[in-house]
């Protein structure tokens, strides 16, 4: 926690510390889900590239990993609080204690297959949790003085999956595309998006919404397509591809996404939605084959009995309700806020493969479950 964070302030009470930080023109960002894949990228970006203070709020479900934040964990502007966003009393105390200027809401259950197997957790976290956080934010915001109230922002981070799928080859999701979610996951995210917009229209809460395409990059939990394929290939295991593998996704490097999110949170227009995409439409089978080619170059020493990584590709039964094509029109955020991705799919994927090859302890701890023990230890120390 922050109590011992600044040696120069010694044992100064927390509220006084926050007042001193405000005097240095720092904003306090409350990031929910900050131990997750995208959330940890946002936290690292805020700490490494801005002067802002970050309060990371995460329940630490299976997808939360505090080891992803090792490089910023001891920074004086960062602290972690293990809280469930469905816990209204804990949120109330959190807002009173830290008095955030910006809420960036990334906490969510986000794996489609898991939502098919067990939708209840998705309804609870994504809908009930968002409602609870909105109410805590509204209560806190309503109590603020005029200047701080004017500057407050609630930024809700969502997905392009709320739009359903695109059947044409040229259509793109825009900020006005109708919602047509296909899975329990995307339906729960659609519900949370609607809640956020309703709280802005009905109560005046200053909100922003972003909908992003598929993210990839370092620190991605191994159940998702790209890290799963990398790690399976390195172990000589099958590379399972749903159906014919021709489902199309727009791929966005996670660090590009983090830059976009902070840009929206700090300069976006209240009440607006911004789509964030990588301009990289690829079929799933293209992605898997490109990964195999990169591994041939970067990890030529294959497991015994494997001649080519592509030999491990296995087609499996398609999942229910599998959307065919997603593609984002990200022209609004480029036109209005000046953001565009820095990484191409080729440069981003190469960086991703190199990261997994260089960070074996991180993903091995997930595979053997020991990361959860590390989570408990780090959470207790914070």
CSV table of C-alpha atoms in Angstrom, one decimal:
chain,number,residue,atom,x,y,z
A,1,UNK,CA,0.0,0.0,0.0
A,2,UNK,CA,0.9,3.6,-0.1
A,3,UNK,CA,1.6,4.2,3.6
A,4,UNK,CA,5.3,3.6,3.3
A,5,UNK,CA,5.6,4.5,-0.4
A,6,UNK,CA,7.4,7.8,-0.2
A,7,UNK,CA,10.5,7.9,2.1
A,8,UNK,CA,10.5,11.7,1.9
A,9,UNK,CA,7.1,11.8,3.4
A,10,UNK,CA,7.9,9.2,6.0
A,11,UNK,CA,4.8,8.2,8.0
A,12,UNK,CA,2.7,11.1,6.8
A,13,UNK,CA,-1.0,10.1,6.9
A,14,UNK,CA,-2.3,8.9,3.5
A,15,UNK,CA,-4.8,11.7,3.0
A,16,UNK,CA,-2.0,14.3,3.5
A,17,UNK,CA,0.2,12.4,1.0
A,18,UNK,CA,-2.6,12.5,-1.6
A,19,UNK,CA,-3.0,16.2,-1.0
A,20,UNK,CA,0.7,16.7,-1.5
A,21,UNK,CA,0.6,14.7,-4.7
A,22,UNK,CA,-2.3,16.7,-5.9
A,23,UNK,CA,-0.2,19.8,-5.3
A,24,UNK,CA,2.3,18.4,-7.7
A,25,UNK,CA,-0.4,18.2,-10.4
A,26,UNK,CA,-0.6,14.4,-10.4
A,27,UNK,CA,-3.8,12.7,-11.1
A,28,UNK,CA,-4.9,9.6,-9.3
A,29,UNK,CA,-6.0,6.8,-11.6
A,30,UNK,CA,-8.0,3.9,-10.2
A,31,UNK,CA,-7.6,1.0,-12.5
A,32,UNK,CA,-9.8,-2.0,-12.0
A,33,UNK,CA,-8.5,-5.3,-13.3
A,34,UNK,CA,-5.0,-3.9,-13.2
A,35,UNK,CA,-3.4,-7.3,-12.6
A,36,UNK,CA,-4.9,-8.7,-15.8
A,37,UNK,CA,-3.4,-8.7,-19.3
A,38,UNK,CA,-4.6,-5.3,-20.7
A,39,UNK,CA,-4.9,-3.8,-17.2
A,40,UNK,CA,-1.3,-4.5,-16.3
A,41,UNK,CA,-0.2,-2.9,-19.6
A,42,UNK,CA,-2.2,0.2,-18.7
A,43,UNK,CA,-0.6,0.3,-15.2
A,44,UNK,CA,2.9,-0.1,-16.6
A,45,UNK,CA,2.2,2.6,-19.2
A,46,UNK,CA,0.9,5.0,-16.6
A,47,UNK,CA,3.8,4.5,-14.3
A,48,UNK,CA,6.6,4.4,-16.9
A,49,UNK,CA,5.3,7.2,-19.2
A,50,UNK,CA,3.4,9.6,-17.1
A,51,UNK,CA,3.6,11.3,-13.7
A,52,UNK,CA,0.2,10.0,-12.5
A,53,UNK,CA,-0.5,7.9,-9.5
A,54,UNK,CA,-2.1,4.5,-10.0
A,55,UNK,CA,-4.3,2.5,-7.6
A,56,UNK,CA,-4.6,-1.0,-9.0
A,57,UNK,CA,-7.8,-2.7,-7.8
A,58,UNK,CA,-8.0,-6.4,-8.6
A,59,UNK,CA,-9.8,-9.4,-7.1
A,60,UNK,CA,-7.0,-11.7,-8.3
A,61,UNK,CA,-9.1,-14.4,-10.0
A,62,UNK,CA,-7.2,-17.0,-12.1
A,63,UNK,CA,-6.4,-14.3,-14.7
A,64,UNK,CA,-4.8,-11.8,-12.4
A,65,UNK,CA,-1.1,-12.0,-12.0
A,66,UNK,CA,0.9,-9.5,-9.9
A,67,UNK,CA,4.1,-10.8,-11.4
A,68,UNK,CA,3.2,-8.9,-14.5
A,69,UNK,CA,3.8,-5.7,-12.5
A,70,UNK,CA,7.2,-6.6,-11.0
A,71,UNK,CA,8.8,-3.7,-12.9
A,72,UNK,CA,6.6,-1.1,-11.3
A,73,UNK,CA,5.6,-2.7,-8.0
A,74,UNK,CA,8.0,-0.6,-5.9
A,75,UNK,CA,7.3,2.7,-7.6
A,76,UNK,CA,6.2,5.4,-5.2
A,77,UNK,CA,3.3,6.3,-7.4
A,78,UNK,CA,1.8,2.7,-7.4
A,79,UNK,CA,-0.2,0.7,-5.0
A,80,UNK,CA,-2.3,-2.4,-5.1
A,81,UNK,CA,-5.6,-3.2,-3.3
A,82,UNK,CA,-7.2,-6.7,-3.5
A,83,UNK,CA,-10.9,-5.9,-3.8
A,84,UNK,CA,-13.9,-7.4,-5.6
A,85,UNK,CA,-15.7,-4.8,-7.6
A,86,UNK,CA,-19.0,-6.4,-6.5
A,87,UNK,CA,-18.2,-5.4,-2.9
A,88,UNK,CA,-20.0,-2.0,-2.5
A,89,UNK,CA,-18.7,-1.3,1.0
A,90,UNK,CA,-15.1,-2.0,0.0
A,91,UNK,CA,-15.4,0.3,-3.0
A,92,UNK,CA,-16.9,3.1,-0.9
A,93,UNK,CA,-13.9,2.9,1.5
A,94,UNK,CA,-11.6,2.8,-1.5
A,95,UNK,CA,-13.0,6.0,-3.0
A,96,UNK,CA,-12.9,7.8,0.3
A,97,UNK,CA,-9.3,6.7,0.9
A,98,UNK,CA,-7.7,7.4,-2.5
A,99,UNK,CA,-10.1,10.1,-4.0
A,100,UNK,CA,-9.4,9.2,-7.6
A,101,UNK,CA,-9.6,11.6,-10.5
A,102,UNK,CA,-10.0,8.9,-13.1
A,103,UNK,CA,-11.6,5.4,-13.0
A,104,UNK,CA,-10.4,3.1,-15.7
A,105,UNK,CA,-12.7,0.0,-15.6
A,106,UNK,CA,-11.0,-3.0,-17.1
A,107,UNK,CA,-12.0,-5.7,-14.5
A,108,UNK,CA,-14.0,-8.4,-16.4
A,109,UNK,CA,-14.4,-12.1,-17.1
A,110,UNK,CA,-13.3,-12.2,-20.7
A,111,UNK,CA,-12.8,-15.7,-22.1
A,112,UNK,CA,-15.6,-16.9,-24.5
A,113,UNK,CA,-15.1,-20.6,-23.9
A,114,UNK,CA,-15.3,-20.1,-20.1
A,115,UNK,CA,-18.5,-18.1,-20.6
A,116,UNK,CA,-20.1,-21.0,-22.5
A,117,UNK,CA,-19.1,-23.5,-19.7
A,118,UNK,CA,-20.2,-21.2,-16.9
A,119,UNK,CA,-22.1,-17.9,-17.7
A,120,UNK,CA,-22.9,-17.0,-14.1
A,121,UNK,CA,-19.4,-15.5,-13.3
A,122,UNK,CA,-19.7,-13.3,-16.3
A,123,UNK,CA,-23.1,-11.9,-15.3
A,124,UNK,CA,-21.8,-11.3,-11.8
A,125,UNK,CA,-18.6,-9.6,-12.6
A,126,UNK,CA,-19.3,-7.9,-15.9
A,127,UNK,CA,-22.9,-6.7,-15.1
A,128,UNK,CA,-23.3,-6.6,-11.4
A,129,UNK,CA,-19.7,-5.6,-10.8
A,130,UNK,CA,-20.0,-2.7,-13.3
A,131,UNK,CA,-23.3,-1.6,-11.7
A,132,UNK,CA,-21.7,-1.6,-8.3
A,133,UNK,CA,-18.6,0.3,-9.5
A,134,UNK,CA,-20.8,2.9,-11.3
A,135,UNK,CA,-22.8,3.5,-8.1
A,136,UNK,CA,-19.7,3.9,-6.0
A,137,UNK,CA,-18.3,6.3,-8.6
A,138,UNK,CA,-21.5,8.2,-8.7
A,139,UNK,CA,-21.8,8.6,-5.0
A,140,UNK,CA,-18.2,9.7,-4.7
A,141,UNK,CA,-18.4,12.1,-7.7
A,142,UNK,CA,-21.6,13.7,-6.3
A,143,UNK,CA,-19.7,14.6,-3.1
A,144,UNK,CA,-16.9,16.4,-4.9
A,145,UNK,CA,-16.2,20.1,-5.0
A,146,UNK,CA,-16.9,21.9,-8.3
A,147,UNK,CA,-13.4,21.8,-9.8
A,148,UNK,CA,-12.7,18.1,-8.9
A,149,UNK,CA,-16.2,17.1,-10.0
A,150,UNK,CA,-15.6,18.8,-13.4
A,151,UNK,CA,-12.3,16.9,-13.9
A,152,UNK,CA,-13.6,13.4,-12.9
A,153,UNK,CA,-13.8,10.7,-15.6
A,154,UNK,CA,-15.2,7.1,-15.6
A,155,UNK,CA,-13.7,5.2,-18.5
A,156,UNK,CA,-15.3,1.8,-19.3
A,157,UNK,CA,-13.1,-0.5,-21.4
A,158,UNK,CA,-15.1,-3.0,-23.6
A,159,UNK,CA,-14.8,-5.2,-26.6
A,160,UNK,CA,-15.7,-5.3,-30.3
A,161,UNK,CA,-17.5,-8.6,-29.6
A,162,UNK,CA,-20.6,-6.7,-28.5
A,163,UNK,CA,-21.2,-6.0,-32.1
A,164,UNK,CA,-21.6,-9.6,-33.1
A,165,UNK,CA,-19.9,-10.5,-36.4
A,166,UNK,CA,-19.5,-9.0,-39.9
A,167,UNK,CA,-20.7,-11.1,-42.8
A,168,UNK,CA,-19.3,-8.9,-45.6
A,169,UNK,CA,-15.6,-8.6,-46.5
A,170,UNK,CA,-15.6,-4.8,-46.5
A,171,UNK,CA,-17.8,-3.8,-43.5
A,172,UNK,CA,-16.3,-2.4,-40.4
A,173,UNK,CA,-17.5,-1.9,-36.8
A,174,UNK,CA,-18.1,1.8,-36.1
A,175,UNK,CA,-19.1,3.5,-32.9
A,176,UNK,CA,-22.7,3.5,-34.1
A,177,UNK,CA,-22.9,-0.2,-35.1
A,178,UNK,CA,-25.9,-2.0,-33.5
A,179,UNK,CA,-25.1,-4.4,-30.8
A,180,UNK,CA,-25.7,-8.1,-31.5
A,181,UNK,CA,-23.6,-10.2,-29.1
A,182,UNK,CA,-23.3,-13.9,-29.7
A,183,UNK,CA,-21.8,-15.4,-26.5
A,184,UNK,CA,-22.6,-15.1,-22.8
A,185,UNK,CA,-19.3,-13.1,-22.5
A,186,UNK,CA,-20.1,-10.6,-25.2
A,187,UNK,CA,-23.7,-10.3,-24.0
A,188,UNK,CA,-22.5,-9.5,-20.5
A,189,UNK,CA,-20.1,-6.9,-21.8
A,190,UNK,CA,-22.9,-5.4,-24.0
A,191,UNK,CA,-25.0,-5.1,-20.8
A,192,UNK,CA,-22.2,-3.3,-19.0
A,193,UNK,CA,-21.7,-0.9,-21.9
A,194,UNK,CA,-25.5,0.0,-21.7
A,195,UNK,CA,-25.3,0.5,-18.0
A,196,UNK,CA,-22.4,3.0,-18.3
A,197,UNK,CA,-24.1,5.0,-21.0
A,198,UNK,CA,-27.4,5.0,-19.0
A,199,UNK,CA,-25.5,6.4,-15.9
A,200,UNK,CA,-24.1,9.2,-18.1
A,201,UNK,CA,-27.5,10.0,-19.6
A,202,UNK,CA,-29.6,9.7,-16.5
A,203,UNK,CA,-27.3,10.8,-13.7
A,204,UNK,CA,-24.7,12.9,-15.6
A,205,UNK,CA,-21.8,10.8,-14.6
A,206,UNK,CA,-18.9,11.8,-16.9
A,207,UNK,CA,-18.3,8.5,-18.7
A,208,UNK,CA,-16.4,7.3,-21.8
A,209,UNK,CA,-16.5,3.9,-23.5
A,210,UNK,CA,-14.0,2.2,-25.7
A,211,UNK,CA,-14.4,-1.0,-27.7
A,212,UNK,CA,-11.3,-2.7,-28.8
A,213,UNK,CA,-10.3,-5.5,-31.2
A,214,UNK,CA,-8.4,-8.7,-30.2
A,215,UNK,CA,-5.3,-7.8,-28.1
A,216,UNK,CA,-2.0,-9.7,-28.1
A,217,UNK,CA,1.4,-9.2,-26.6
A,218,UNK,CA,3.6,-9.9,-23.5
A,219,UNK,CA,2.0,-11.1,-20.3
A,220,UNK,CA,-1.0,-12.6,-22.1
A,221,UNK,CA,-2.7,-15.4,-20.1
A,222,UNK,CA,-1.8,-18.8,-21.8
A,223,UNK,CA,-5.5,-19.8,-22.4
A,224,UNK,CA,-5.8,-17.2,-25.3
A,225,UNK,CA,-5.0,-18.1,-28.9
A,226,UNK,CA,-1.5,-16.6,-29.5
A,227,UNK,CA,0.2,-17.6,-26.2
A,228,UNK,CA,-1.5,-21.0,-26.2
A,229,UNK,CA,-0.1,-21.7,-29.7
A,230,UNK,CA,3.4,-20.5,-28.8
A,231,UNK,CA,3.6,-22.6,-25.6
A,232,UNK,CA,2.0,-25.7,-27.1
A,233,UNK,CA,4.4,-25.5,-30.0
A,234,UNK,CA,7.4,-25.2,-27.7
A,235,UNK,CA,6.2,-28.3,-25.8
A,236,UNK,CA,5.4,-30.3,-29.0
A,237,UNK,CA,1.7,-30.4,-28.2
A,238,UNK,CA,-1.2,-30.1,-30.7
A,239,UNK,CA,-2.1,-26.6,-32.0
A,240,UNK,CA,-6.0,-26.8,-31.9
A,241,UNK,CA,-7.7,-24.6,-34.4
A,242,UNK,CA,-11.5,-24.2,-34.3
A,243,UNK,CA,-13.4,-25.3,-37.4
A,244,UNK,CA,-11.7,-24.4,-40.6
A,245,UNK,CA,-9.6,-21.6,-39.0
A,246,UNK,CA,-11.0,-18.9,-41.3
A,247,UNK,CA,-12.5,-16.8,-38.6
A,248,UNK,CA,-11.2,-13.2,-39.0
A,249,UNK,CA,-10.0,-11.0,-36.2
A,250,UNK,CA,-8.4,-7.5,-36.1
A,251,UNK,CA,-5.3,-7.8,-33.9
A,252,UNK,CA,-4.1,-5.0,-31.6
A,253,UNK,CA,-0.8,-5.0,-29.8
A,254,UNK,CA,-1.5,-4.5,-26.1
A,255,UNK,CA,0.9,-1.7,-25.6
A,256,UNK,CA,-0.7,0.3,-28.4
A,257,UNK,CA,-4.0,-0.3,-26.8
A,258,UNK,CA,-2.7,0.9,-23.4
A,259,UNK,CA,-1.5,4.2,-25.0
A,260,UNK,CA,-5.0,4.6,-26.6
A,261,UNK,CA,-6.8,4.0,-23.4
A,262,UNK,CA,-4.8,6.6,-21.5
A,263,UNK,CA,-5.3,9.0,-24.4
A,264,UNK,CA,-9.1,8.5,-24.2
A,265,UNK,CA,-9.2,8.8,-20.4
A,266,UNK,CA,-7.3,12.1,-20.4
A,267,UNK,CA,-8.4,13.8,-23.6
A,268,UNK,CA,-11.6,12.0,-24.8
A,269,UNK,CA,-14.9,13.8,-25.0
A,270,UNK,CA,-17.4,12.9,-22.2
A,271,UNK,CA,-20.3,10.7,-23.4
A,272,UNK,CA,-18.4,9.5,-26.5
A,273,UNK,CA,-17.4,6.0,-27.7
A,274,UNK,CA,-14.1,5.3,-29.4
A,275,UNK,CA,-13.3,2.1,-31.3
A,276,UNK,CA,-9.7,1.0,-31.0
A,277,UNK,CA,-8.3,-1.4,-33.6
A,278,UNK,CA,-4.9,-2.5,-34.9
A,279,UNK,CA,-5.7,-2.4,-38.6
A,280,UNK,CA,-4.6,-6.0,-38.8
A,281,UNK,CA,-7.3,-8.4,-40.1
A,282,UNK,CA,-6.0,-12.0,-40.1
A,283,UNK,CA,-7.7,-15.4,-40.1
A,284,UNK,CA,-7.0,-17.6,-37.2
A,285,UNK,CA,-5.1,-20.1,-39.3
A,286,UNK,CA,-3.0,-17.3,-40.7
A,287,UNK,CA,-2.1,-16.3,-37.2
A,288,UNK,CA,-1.2,-19.8,-36.2
A,289,UNK,CA,0.9,-20.4,-39.3
A,290,UNK,CA,2.7,-17.1,-38.9
A,291,UNK,CA,3.6,-18.1,-35.3
A,292,UNK,CA,4.9,-21.4,-36.5
A,293,UNK,CA,7.2,-19.6,-39.1
A,294,UNK,CA,8.5,-17.2,-36.4
A,295,UNK,CA,9.2,-20.2,-34.1
A,296,UNK,CA,11.1,-21.9,-36.9
A,297,UNK,CA,13.4,-18.9,-36.9
A,298,UNK,CA,13.5,-18.0,-33.2
A,299,UNK,CA,13.3,-21.4,-31.6
A,300,UNK,CA,14.7,-23.9,-34.1
A,301,UNK,CA,15.5,-26.6,-31.5
A,302,UNK,CA,12.2,-28.3,-31.6
A,303,UNK,CA,10.8,-31.0,-29.3
A,304,UNK,CA,11.9,-34.6,-30.2
A,305,UNK,CA,10.0,-36.0,-33.1
A,306,UNK,CA,8.8,-32.7,-34.5
A,307,UNK,CA,10.1,-31.7,-38.0
A,308,UNK,CA,8.0,-28.6,-38.5
A,309,UNK,CA,5.9,-26.7,-36.0
A,310,UNK,CA,3.1,-26.5,-38.6
A,311,UNK,CA,2.8,-30.3,-38.3
A,312,UNK,CA,1.3,-29.8,-34.9
A,313,UNK,CA,-1.8,-27.9,-36.3
A,314,UNK,CA,-5.0,-29.8,-35.5
A,315,UNK,CA,-8.5,-28.8,-36.6
A,316,UNK,CA,-11.1,-29.3,-33.9
A,317,UNK,CA,-14.9,-28.9,-33.7
A,318,UNK,CA,-16.0,-25.3,-33.8
A,319,UNK,CA,-17.3,-23.7,-30.7
A,320,UNK,CA,-21.0,-22.8,-30.4
A,321,UNK,CA,-22.0,-19.3,-31.8
A,322,UNK,CA,-18.5,-18.7,-33.1
A,323,UNK,CA,-18.5,-15.2,-34.9
A,324,UNK,CA,-16.9,-15.3,-38.3
A,325,UNK,CA,-15.4,-11.8,-38.7
A,326,UNK,CA,-14.5,-8.8,-36.5
A,327,UNK,CA,-13.0,-5.6,-38.0
A,328,UNK,CA,-12.7,-2.2,-36.4
A,329,UNK,CA,-13.0,1.2,-38.0
A,330,UNK,CA,-10.6,3.2,-35.7
A,331,UNK,CA,-10.7,6.4,-37.8
A,332,UNK,CA,-12.5,8.3,-35.1
A,333,UNK,CA,-9.9,8.0,-32.4
A,334,UNK,CA,-7.1,8.8,-35.0
A,335,UNK,CA,-9.0,11.8,-36.3
A,336,UNK,CA,-10.2,13.3,-33.0
A,337,UNK,CA,-7.5,12.2,-30.5
A,338,UNK,CA,-4.5,11.6,-32.8
A,339,UNK,CA,-3.9,8.0,-31.8
A,340,UNK,CA,-2.9,5.2,-34.2
A,341,UNK,CA,-1.1,1.9,-33.6
A,342,UNK,CA,2.7,2.0,-33.7
A,343,UNK,CA,3.1,-1.8,-34.2
A,344,UNK,CA,2.3,-3.7,-37.4
A,345,UNK,CA,1.1,-7.3,-36.9
A,346,UNK,CA,4.5,-8.5,-38.1
A,347,UNK,CA,6.5,-6.4,-35.6
A,348,UNK,CA,4.1,-6.9,-32.7
A,349,UNK,CA,3.9,-10.7,-33.2
A,350,UNK,CA,7.7,-11.0,-33.4
A,351,UNK,CA,8.1,-9.0,-30.1
A,352,UNK,CA,5.5,-11.3,-28.6
A,353,UNK,CA,7.2,-14.5,-29.5
A,354,UNK,CA,10.5,-13.2,-28.4
A,355,UNK,CA,9.0,-12.1,-25.0
A,356,UNK,CA,7.6,-15.6,-24.4
A,357,UNK,CA,10.9,-17.2,-25.3
A,358,UNK,CA,12.8,-14.8,-22.9
A,359,UNK,CA,10.3,-15.0,-20.0
A,360,UNK,CA,9.9,-18.7,-19.3
A,361,UNK,CA,9.6,-18.3,-15.5
A,362,UNK,CA,6.5,-16.1,-15.9
A,363,UNK,CA,4.5,-18.6,-18.0
A,364,UNK,CA,5.8,-21.7,-16.3
A,365,UNK,CA,4.5,-20.3,-13.0
A,366,UNK,CA,1.0,-20.1,-14.6
A,367,UNK,CA,1.3,-23.6,-16.0
A,368,UNK,CA,2.2,-25.2,-12.7
A,369,UNK,CA,-0.1,-22.9,-10.6
A,370,UNK,CA,2.6,-21.4,-8.5
A,371,UNK,CA,1.8,-17.9,-9.7
A,372,UNK,CA,-1.3,-17.9,-7.4
A,373,UNK,CA,1.0,-18.5,-4.3
A,374,UNK,CA,3.1,-15.5,-5.5
A,375,UNK,CA,-0.1,-13.5,-5.9
A,376,UNK,CA,-1.0,-14.2,-2.3
A,377,UNK,CA,2.4,-13.3,-1.1
A,378,UNK,CA,2.6,-10.0,-3.0
A,379,UNK,CA,-1.0,-9.1,-2.1
A,380,UNK,CA,-0.2,-9.5,1.6
A,381,UNK,CA,3.0,-7.4,1.3
A,382,UNK,CA,1.1,-4.5,-0.5
